[in-house]
Amino acid sequence: MGSSAASPSPSRAVRAGYGKGFVLIAVVYLLGLFIGALDTGIVTPARTVIQGDLGITDQMSVWIITVYTLAYAAAIPVMGKLADRSGRKRIYLVSIALFGAGSLLCGLAQDVGSFWMLLGARAVQAVGGGGIVPVATAEFGTTFPPEKRGLALGLVGGVYGIANIFGASAGSLILSLFGQTNWQFIFYVNVPICAAIVAVGVFVLPNTRAEEVKPIDGFGIAVLVTMVLALLYGLKNLDFFDVGASIASTDVWPFLLAFVVLLPLFVLIERRAADPVLNLSYFRNRDILVTLVLSVITGVILMGIIFIPQFAENVLKLPSGSGGYVVIVLAAFAGVGAPVSGKLIDRFGVKAVLAFGLAASAAGALFLALVATRFANMVTLIVSLVAIGIGMGFTIGTPLNYMMLAKTKESESNSALATLSLVRSVGTAVAPAVLVAFIAHAGMAVPDRIMGVLPDVPNGPSMAQLASGEDGGAGLPADLQQLMENSDVTTIVGNVKTLAKTEIEQEATAAGMPSEAVDAAEDQYLAAIDERAGTIEDTFQSTLDEGFRGAFLLVGACSLVGLALLALYREDRGPRGHGRGSGERAEERRGR
């Protein structure tokens, strides 16, 4: 169990320390929360830019995002436990400093030209981020009285949700301001903000903590971090469309096996620890277990939005990079919904609010999958984004934080919310690997579908035969294959023309045709492609939409599963419908 000794309760201590500086203290915490959440997605639009600049492969570039996710998840329970002991102020400011230092090093990696320096700096950045979110959330969750706790957590949820959603758009904006050759400014933007937070926080933040009376569970921390890294790395490399084959990969099974082997060892260590890093009693309490599983599901829902910009570009036939601005609609409704949901929790209870959020998320995702993919226009897209935005505002952050605090002791609030964040990270880490598989499989079908609607080459085999090598050739060269795979709905016709010219020239050369005849054949064929431009774009669009449909159906199904699971949660209600404090609940449990 976490330390429960003896200082004033966090709520009383924090309220006493805030005084007239409450607003400034709230800003310090919320600003840190904002940049910490923003950075989970801000690097996404710059990934391919960084890849080209540092000369790495596509597979390696994914680690710019993956290493952040893994280090962030591993750091969450550790930083939460340290905050319980050393005080929230101290750990929060250390986390902000680490985040700023990591951001600075990430930017300097461009000057040095080192991909490995960038990965190491991203890990440092993530460790800092892993301390910002649980500490800031715990401070708001225990500062306000029980009848206002939902409103406070709603404010936190709103800031966190908006930052998560705006991450990719912010990255695109910074690239457009400073230029793609200066991707380092995506990271540099954090440095002055972190410096300001530390400078102000040293003087204004109260240092709430429980007295340290038991030793740190160092062995448990080491095993937990190893387990989390092994599990997430193994799951990230698992192909969920070909589980049987991919699980035999050395990038999957050794890491999943390591998790299975270490799990009983970790349980044994935690049972014997004076102050375990992870409270195992959480997993024996039905209400807490339901909360944790719902956290995984909300992680999957949250990750569903990372594909919305690409989906918007496809259905609206927009150029790559411009779809991120469509997400502003979703962010606006999520930002409004989060604080409203907190206020409604105080009045109607957490189950009703979370149920509404899950239902809205399911409706939005299913509308995207079943309607927007078939009737592609701005109206159907906006309707979907409004529903998903409202659902996220009523789902992400506020209700689950409230539920976790309501079922755990107040002295354990940091580590309890850290556990919640850790479990949610499992969903956010695994979901992209599953969801992107739908889109990747659809993308693999694009070349064949496109070739099938192209006109035949004059006096020769069809484009499909040329591309596949059925005419005796070697099929598409690697550079042309890459060109087709990187196409979007606005470039597919132009890329097909490039492909056609190359194939006609190769075929003509093999046949010994004169150059004048080759030029005439090219002009005739390119004109035929222009006549079928609409068909080509529609074929590309509909093929990719099959992948998006599968991804959004999965998000909708997860939302419905969460809605059913919520029925198992037992909600205690205090006077006038307000939720009671976590300390009160703990005393009741000890008295039963």
XYZ file of C-alpha atoms in Angstrom:
592
model
C 0.000 0.000 0.000
C 1.138 3.566 -0.504
C 2.349 5.560 2.445
C -0.519 6.911 4.534
C 1.456 8.511 7.304
C 1.105 11.535 8.628
C 0.981 14.844 7.279
C -2.169 16.779 6.621
C -4.353 15.260 3.952
C -3.471 16.459 0.458
C -6.761 18.281 0.102
C -6.307 20.308 3.293
C -2.608 20.910 2.750
C -2.981 22.033 -0.824
C -5.949 24.268 -0.118
C -4.023 25.878 2.717
C -1.024 26.506 0.475
C -2.943 27.950 -2.465
C -4.526 30.997 -0.902
C -4.834 33.927 -3.312
C -2.332 32.411 -5.723
C -4.679 29.633 -6.755
C -5.133 30.866 -10.317
C -1.387 31.195 -10.908
C -0.767 27.724 -9.478
C -3.516 26.270 -11.669
C -1.940 27.907 -14.739
C 1.489 26.453 -13.867
C 0.061 22.950 -13.664
C -2.222 23.257 -16.688
C 0.525 24.709 -18.885
C 2.794 21.788 -18.064
C -0.056 19.390 -18.711
C -0.706 21.067 -22.065
C 2.848 20.813 -23.434
C 3.231 17.278 -22.080
C 0.097 16.096 -23.873
C 0.800 18.164 -26.995
C 4.117 16.446 -27.609
C 2.593 13.000 -27.998
C 1.411 13.995 -31.477
C 3.400 17.071 -32.442
C 6.184 15.042 -34.064
C 3.801 12.987 -36.237
C 3.717 15.286 -39.298
C 7.513 15.739 -39.113
C 8.377 12.039 -39.015
C 8.949 11.634 -42.750
C 10.788 14.972 -42.891
C 13.163 13.841 -40.149
C 13.516 10.497 -41.889
C 14.731 12.117 -45.098
C 16.997 14.586 -43.314
C 18.764 11.975 -41.161
C 18.833 9.326 -43.897
C 17.025 6.552 -42.046
C 14.522 3.956 -43.211
C 10.772 4.196 -42.777
C 10.854 1.379 -40.224
C 13.489 3.182 -38.161
C 11.659 6.509 -38.293
C 8.659 4.972 -36.510
C 10.854 4.727 -33.427
C 10.771 8.522 -33.095
C 7.195 8.030 -31.895
C 7.523 4.532 -30.427
C 10.402 5.321 -28.071
C 8.387 8.203 -26.600
C 5.366 5.970 -26.010
C 7.415 3.237 -24.357
C 9.471 5.514 -22.090
C 6.378 7.543 -21.184
C 4.437 4.434 -20.138
C 7.345 3.075 -18.107
C 7.907 6.393 -16.308
C 4.306 6.996 -15.234
C 4.081 4.682 -12.178
C 7.600 5.515 -11.036
C 7.119 9.280 -11.122
C 3.711 8.976 -9.479
C 5.178 6.979 -6.584
C 8.076 9.427 -6.186
C 5.578 12.290 -6.046
C 3.753 10.535 -3.193
C 7.012 10.531 -1.256
C 9.087 13.529 -2.275
C 6.196 15.884 -2.878
C 4.291 16.910 -5.956
C 6.066 20.226 -6.398
C 9.520 18.685 -6.451
C 8.694 15.834 -8.835
C 6.585 18.045 -11.063
C 9.357 20.608 -11.513
C 11.960 17.865 -12.060
C 9.660 16.374 -14.701
C 9.253 19.747 -16.413
C 13.039 20.251 -16.367
C 13.606 16.796 -17.879
C 11.003 17.494 -20.542
C 12.658 20.797 -21.439
C 16.171 19.295 -21.477
C 14.975 16.412 -23.651
C 13.296 18.881 -26.038
C 16.518 20.896 -26.330
C 18.562 17.779 -27.081
C 15.983 16.639 -29.663
C 16.454 19.912 -31.517
C 20.242 19.766 -31.287
C 20.113 16.283 -32.829
C 19.399 17.961 -36.178
C 22.560 20.054 -35.926
C 24.604 16.994 -34.970
C 22.845 14.879 -37.589
C 22.405 11.962 -35.179
C 19.310 9.768 -35.202
C 20.469 7.929 -32.063
C 20.865 11.201 -30.194
C 17.299 12.051 -31.204
C 16.001 8.724 -29.859
C 17.839 9.158 -26.556
C 16.570 12.710 -26.200
C 12.999 11.582 -26.943
C 13.316 9.055 -24.100
C 14.458 11.805 -21.700
C 11.565 13.959 -22.870
C 9.113 11.092 -22.282
C 10.351 10.415 -18.742
C 9.584 14.044 -17.954
C 6.174 13.763 -19.602
C 5.454 10.655 -17.512
C 5.705 12.772 -14.366
C 3.756 15.802 -15.540
C 0.344 14.250 -16.242
C -0.292 12.132 -13.096
C 1.074 14.768 -10.712
C -0.924 17.637 -12.228
C -4.076 15.502 -12.348
C -3.671 14.377 -8.740
C -3.181 17.974 -7.584
C -6.453 19.082 -9.155
C -8.268 15.938 -8.050
C -7.427 16.433 -4.358
C -7.401 20.233 -4.135
C -11.084 20.784 -4.766
C -13.773 19.612 -2.324
C -15.678 16.466 -3.357
C -18.680 18.370 -4.689
C -16.404 20.373 -7.045
C -13.963 17.606 -7.921
C -15.715 16.741 -11.176
C -15.420 20.350 -12.373
C -11.712 20.447 -11.508
C -10.961 17.180 -13.290
C -13.082 18.378 -16.201
C -10.741 21.353 -16.575
C -7.753 19.003 -16.580
C -9.470 16.704 -19.062
C -10.277 19.614 -21.361
C -6.685 20.844 -21.481
C -5.307 17.329 -21.906
C -7.816 16.425 -24.601
C -7.326 19.609 -26.628
C -3.531 19.248 -26.474
C -3.675 15.610 -27.583
C -5.931 16.422 -30.507
C -4.065 19.569 -31.576
C -0.630 17.896 -31.469
C -0.442 16.989 -35.154
C -1.931 20.331 -36.241
C 0.603 22.204 -34.103
C 3.420 20.216 -35.688
C 2.215 21.103 -39.184
C 1.887 24.768 -38.221
C 5.439 24.936 -36.834
C 6.823 23.268 -39.967
C 4.990 25.773 -42.148
C 6.337 28.716 -40.100
C 9.979 27.640 -39.849
C 10.232 25.430 -42.928
C 10.652 21.680 -43.238
C 14.442 22.031 -43.170
C 14.141 23.357 -39.597
C 12.148 20.552 -37.976
C 14.121 21.101 -34.763
C 11.791 23.982 -33.851
C 9.042 21.440 -33.186
C 11.094 20.610 -30.084
C 12.645 24.022 -29.353
C 9.202 25.547 -28.807
C 8.974 23.620 -25.507
C 12.212 24.981 -24.012
C 11.187 28.545 -23.033
C 7.825 27.304 -21.771
C 9.510 24.725 -19.525
C 11.976 27.329 -18.235
C 9.118 29.688 -17.352
C 7.167 26.939 -15.566
C 10.186 25.978 -13.438
C 11.021 29.623 -12.619
C 7.484 30.428 -11.486
C 6.774 27.030 -9.926
C 9.743 27.212 -7.556
C 8.118 30.171 -5.821
C 4.374 29.505 -6.063
C 3.719 25.759 -5.920
C 2.982 24.099 -2.562
C 4.809 20.815 -1.958
C 2.092 18.408 -0.838
C 3.256 14.959 0.232
C 2.840 12.158 2.733
C 5.799 11.666 5.059
C 8.224 9.035 3.829
C 8.285 6.233 6.384
C 8.972 3.231 4.160
C 11.792 2.488 1.703
C 11.382 2.959 -2.042
C 10.558 -0.279 -3.854
C 13.583 -0.095 -6.158
C 13.534 -3.760 -7.194
C 9.823 -3.590 -7.975
C 10.319 -0.419 -10.015
C 13.070 -2.058 -12.083
C 11.002 -5.178 -12.786
C 7.864 -3.146 -13.584
C 9.707 -0.925 -16.061
C 11.225 -3.996 -17.744
C 7.810 -5.678 -17.925
C 6.098 -2.636 -19.426
C 8.804 -2.126 -22.038
C 8.790 -5.820 -23.002
C 4.994 -6.007 -23.291
C 4.542 -2.836 -25.314
C 7.483 -3.540 -27.611
C 6.225 -7.058 -28.322
C 2.653 -5.940 -28.956
C 3.783 -3.085 -31.210
C 5.594 -5.554 -33.482
C 2.683 -8.005 -33.642
C 0.786 -8.113 -36.946
C -2.825 -8.494 -35.864
C -3.809 -9.574 -39.388
C -1.273 -12.396 -39.295
C -0.861 -13.232 -35.627
C 0.289 -16.797 -36.218
C 3.273 -15.847 -38.360
C 4.229 -12.593 -36.648
C 4.198 -14.034 -33.138
C 7.053 -16.319 -34.214
C 9.197 -13.253 -34.974
C 12.156 -12.572 -32.691
C 10.787 -9.028 -32.382
C 7.641 -10.405 -30.713
C 7.762 -13.704 -28.848
C 10.902 -13.150 -26.693
C 9.451 -9.917 -25.343
C 5.990 -11.332 -24.661
C 7.647 -14.333 -23.003
C 9.744 -11.995 -20.861
C 6.559 -10.288 -19.682
C 4.924 -13.622 -18.802
C 8.023 -14.805 -16.903
C 8.474 -11.543 -15.013
C 4.818 -11.155 -14.033
C 4.771 -13.724 -11.180
C 8.154 -12.444 -10.002
C 6.750 -8.912 -9.885
C 3.688 -10.060 -7.928
C 5.965 -11.804 -5.395
C 8.137 -8.697 -5.037
C 5.171 -6.404 -4.546
C 3.577 -8.654 -1.922
C 6.750 -8.470 0.146
C 7.537 -4.790 -0.446
C 7.004 -2.357 2.405
C 5.652 0.220 -0.030
C 4.977 -1.389 -3.434
C 5.252 0.721 -6.581
C 2.010 -0.799 -7.899
C -0.809 -1.499 -5.485
C -1.938 -5.057 -6.315
C -5.138 -4.585 -4.348
C -6.349 -2.382 -7.213
C -6.699 -5.513 -9.344
C -8.752 -7.302 -6.660
C -11.283 -4.490 -6.393
C -14.013 -4.927 -9.017
C -14.744 -1.226 -9.392
C -11.090 -0.299 -9.797
C -10.527 -3.169 -12.231
C -13.491 -1.991 -14.334
C -12.015 1.519 -14.279
C -8.637 0.238 -15.480
C -10.136 -1.809 -18.322
C -12.215 1.201 -19.363
C -8.970 3.184 -19.394
C -7.492 0.775 -21.961
C -10.635 1.165 -24.084
C -10.483 4.966 -23.938
C -6.851 4.725 -25.022
C -7.994 2.890 -28.145
C -10.697 5.523 -28.765
C -8.141 8.316 -28.357
C -5.797 6.726 -30.891
C -8.604 6.475 -33.421
C -8.364 10.220 -34.022
C -4.802 10.046 -35.364
C -6.200 8.623 -38.615
C -8.902 11.262 -39.041
C -6.642 13.816 -40.834
C -5.638 11.214 -43.443
C -9.252 10.083 -43.742
C -10.412 13.683 -44.246
C -7.816 14.181 -46.975
C -9.046 11.042 -48.720
C -12.802 11.651 -48.582
C -12.564 15.377 -49.366
C -9.738 14.931 -51.928
C -7.384 17.277 -50.088
C -3.574 17.335 -50.452
C -1.459 15.580 -47.826
C -0.818 17.630 -44.726
C -3.978 19.724 -44.872
C -6.306 17.255 -43.156
C -4.994 18.147 -39.711
C -6.922 21.385 -39.726
C -10.213 19.464 -39.986
C -9.497 18.064 -36.517
C -10.047 21.548 -35.099
C -13.791 20.812 -35.219
C -13.289 17.712 -33.095
C -10.969 19.539 -30.693
C -13.423 22.387 -30.202
C -16.237 20.083 -29.121
C -13.907 17.947 -26.985
C -12.558 21.079 -25.305
C -16.045 22.293 -24.457
C -17.289 18.842 -23.507
C -14.574 18.064 -20.955
C -15.313 20.824 -18.399
C -19.061 20.451 -18.998
C -18.777 16.736 -18.294
C -16.996 17.502 -15.039
C -19.800 19.807 -13.945
C -22.411 17.200 -14.891
C -20.577 14.555 -12.861
C -21.036 16.705 -9.782
C -24.767 16.785 -10.497
C -25.724 13.470 -12.104
C -22.905 11.086 -11.193
C -19.977 9.679 -13.118
C -21.683 6.612 -14.654
C -24.302 8.631 -16.498
C -21.706 11.050 -17.889
C -19.281 8.336 -18.977
C -22.112 6.317 -20.529
C -23.122 9.332 -22.606
C -19.529 9.843 -23.694
C -19.037 6.238 -24.761
C -22.350 6.239 -26.607
C -21.436 9.453 -28.461
C -17.979 8.061 -29.328
C -19.557 4.868 -30.656
C -22.115 6.830 -32.704
C -19.431 9.080 -34.203
C -17.061 6.223 -35.077
C -19.833 4.085 -36.577
C -21.158 7.058 -38.555
C -17.654 7.575 -39.945
C -17.370 3.891 -40.866
C -20.838 3.300 -42.301
C -21.910 6.677 -43.671
C -18.967 9.033 -44.236
C -16.953 6.408 -46.120
C -19.859 5.853 -48.532
C -21.191 9.408 -48.787
C -17.958 11.375 -48.789
C -18.615 15.060 -48.215
C -17.964 17.782 -45.675
C -21.393 17.420 -44.028
C -21.056 13.728 -43.154
C -17.481 14.310 -41.946
C -18.456 17.241 -39.701
C -21.380 15.310 -38.192
C -18.985 12.491 -37.309
C -16.368 14.830 -35.832
C -18.932 16.638 -33.690
C -20.172 13.345 -32.222
C -16.650 12.028 -31.609
C -15.551 15.365 -30.120
C -18.446 15.402 -27.666
C -17.814 11.740 -26.853
C -14.155 12.362 -26.151
C -14.943 15.381 -24.019
C -17.210 13.200 -21.879
C -14.867 10.201 -21.890
C -11.163 11.021 -21.892
C -9.672 11.989 -18.567
C -12.364 13.390 -16.323
C -14.726 10.464 -15.554
C -12.028 7.802 -15.179
C -9.824 10.036 -13.014
C -12.887 10.724 -10.882
C -13.715 7.012 -10.617
C -10.142 6.119 -9.652
C -9.906 8.811 -6.986
C -13.298 7.777 -5.611
C -12.135 4.201 -4.984
C -8.639 4.801 -3.581
C -7.192 6.504 -0.537
C -6.414 10.197 -0.842
C -2.814 9.656 0.258
C -2.353 7.368 -2.774
C -3.853 9.754 -5.327
C -0.612 10.268 -7.256
C 0.206 6.583 -7.616
C -3.452 5.675 -8.257
C -3.714 8.095 -11.172
C -0.271 7.017 -12.371
C -1.556 3.435 -12.501
C -4.565 4.621 -14.481
C -2.314 6.477 -16.932
C -0.022 3.466 -17.260
C -2.917 1.171 -18.138
C -4.302 3.713 -20.628
C -0.852 3.772 -22.245
C -1.274 0.089 -23.077
C -4.298 1.042 -25.178
C -2.610 4.052 -26.774
C 0.526 2.026 -27.582
C -1.168 -1.058 -29.031
C -4.131 0.578 -30.801
C -2.144 2.267 -33.622
C -0.530 -1.056 -34.563
C -3.970 -2.661 -34.856
C -5.764 0.252 -36.521
C -3.038 0.986 -39.057
C -3.127 -2.656 -40.152
C -6.586 -2.058 -41.676
C -5.312 0.912 -43.671
C -2.067 -0.823 -44.659
C -3.935 -3.840 -46.008
C -6.213 -1.569 -48.015
C -3.175 0.326 -49.306
C -1.629 -2.898 -50.564
C -4.660 -3.388 -52.811
C -4.423 0.107 -54.343
C -1.917 -0.615 -57.181
C -3.880 -3.607 -58.493
C -7.194 -1.747 -58.278
C -5.757 1.290 -60.086
C -4.132 -0.810 -62.804
C -7.444 -2.540 -63.344
C -9.180 0.696 -64.428
C -6.396 2.007 -66.676
C -6.634 1.768 -70.465
C -4.459 -0.757 -72.281
C -1.128 0.333 -73.677
C -1.453 0.925 -77.449
C -0.453 -2.210 -79.375
C 0.747 -3.864 -76.158
C -0.171 -5.562 -72.893
C -2.367 -3.928 -70.261
C -0.863 -1.726 -67.546
C -1.798 -4.386 -65.002
C 0.290 -6.931 -66.937
C 3.196 -4.517 -67.262
C 3.150 -3.620 -63.583
C 2.877 -7.221 -62.409
C 5.473 -8.561 -64.796
C 2.974 -10.895 -66.507
C 4.269 -9.716 -69.884
C 7.646 -11.233 -69.095
C 9.107 -8.141 -67.428
C 10.251 -7.724 -63.870
C 7.203 -5.761 -62.683
C 7.369 -2.303 -61.112
C 10.832 -1.011 -60.181
C 11.297 -0.217 -56.496
C 11.182 3.558 -57.020
C 7.888 3.377 -58.917
C 6.430 0.991 -56.351
C 7.367 3.511 -53.656
C 5.825 6.300 -55.733
C 2.512 4.454 -55.891
C 2.546 3.627 -52.169
C 3.149 7.290 -51.250
C 0.303 8.571 -53.440
C -2.730 10.372 -52.094
C -6.020 11.067 -53.830
C -4.711 14.369 -55.243
C -1.449 12.938 -56.637
C -2.541 9.490 -57.805
C -3.367 10.581 -61.386
C -0.024 12.362 -61.820
C 1.867 9.415 -60.353
C 0.024 7.009 -62.635
C 1.132 9.141 -65.602
C 4.746 8.905 -64.413
C 4.360 5.158 -64.111
C 2.740 4.895 -67.551
C 5.460 6.916 -69.297
C 8.162 4.733 -67.763
C 6.425 1.509 -68.694
C 5.672 2.657 -72.290
C 9.276 3.751 -72.816
C 10.575 0.419 -71.510
C 8.160 -1.519 -73.702
C 8.954 0.621 -76.769
C 12.690 0.246 -76.253
C 12.334 -3.512 -76.045
C 10.288 -3.474 -79.292
C 12.729 -1.163 -81.103
C 10.123 1.561 -81.772
C 11.357 4.926 -83.156
C 11.258 7.899 -80.783
C 8.513 9.662 -82.766
C 6.238 6.658 -82.378
C 7.038 6.475 -78.668
C 6.133 10.141 -78.165
C 2.867 9.697 -80.037
C 1.983 6.604 -78.013
C 2.740 8.466 -74.752
C 0.599 11.453 -75.695
C -2.282 9.195 -76.709
C -2.078 7.143 -73.534
C -1.716 10.121 -71.181
C -4.776 11.696 -72.795
C -6.674 8.454 -72.139
C -5.582 8.615 -68.472
C -6.880 12.196 -68.214
C -10.248 11.022 -69.491
C -10.353 8.441 -66.702
C -8.954 10.744 -63.985
C -12.225 10.769 -62.042
C -12.473 6.989 -62.131
C -8.852 6.634 -60.990
C -9.364 9.010 -58.055
C -12.644 7.350 -57.064
C -11.007 3.898 -57.181
C -8.125 5.092 -55.008
C -10.518 6.800 -52.601
C -12.894 3.849 -52.238
C -10.070 1.341 -51.777
C -8.473 3.279 -48.930
C -11.895 3.919 -47.406
C -12.240 0.162 -46.925
C -9.283 0.333 -44.550
C -10.611 3.370 -42.711
C -13.979 1.650 -42.412
C -12.402 -1.310 -40.614
C -10.416 0.933 -38.266
C -13.406 3.078 -37.294
C -15.636 0.022 -36.869
C -13.121 -1.303 -34.344
C -13.136 2.014 -32.459
C -16.937 1.974 -32.420
C -17.004 -1.641 -31.210
C -14.577 -0.810 -28.382
C -16.825 2.082 -27.332
C -19.823 -0.249 -27.163
C -17.845 -2.821 -25.153
C -16.899 -0.047 -22.728
C -20.544 0.970 -22.442
C -21.513 -2.609 -21.502
C -18.625 -2.914 -19.059
C -19.592 0.302 -17.296
C -22.711 -1.435 -15.954
C -20.431 -3.436 -13.607
C -19.137 -0.314 -11.854
C -20.778 0.408 -8.489
C -21.188 4.133 -8.012
C -21.588 5.492 -4.493
C -23.392 8.782 -4.264
C -23.159 11.259 -1.431
C -25.664 13.863 -0.285
C -27.342 15.863 -3.069
C -25.910 13.462 -5.631
C -22.293 14.497 -5.098
C -19.528 11.909 -5.128
C -17.881 11.411 -1.762
C -14.180 11.866 -1.133
C -11.735 9.045 -1.612
C -10.680 9.223 2.024
C -14.307 8.754 3.105
C -14.641 5.714 0.837
C -11.450 4.211 2.196
C -12.652 4.623 5.772
C -15.931 2.901 4.848
C -14.064 -0.021 3.309
C -11.875 -0.408 6.379
C -14.961 -0.313 8.591
C -16.827 -3.033 6.685
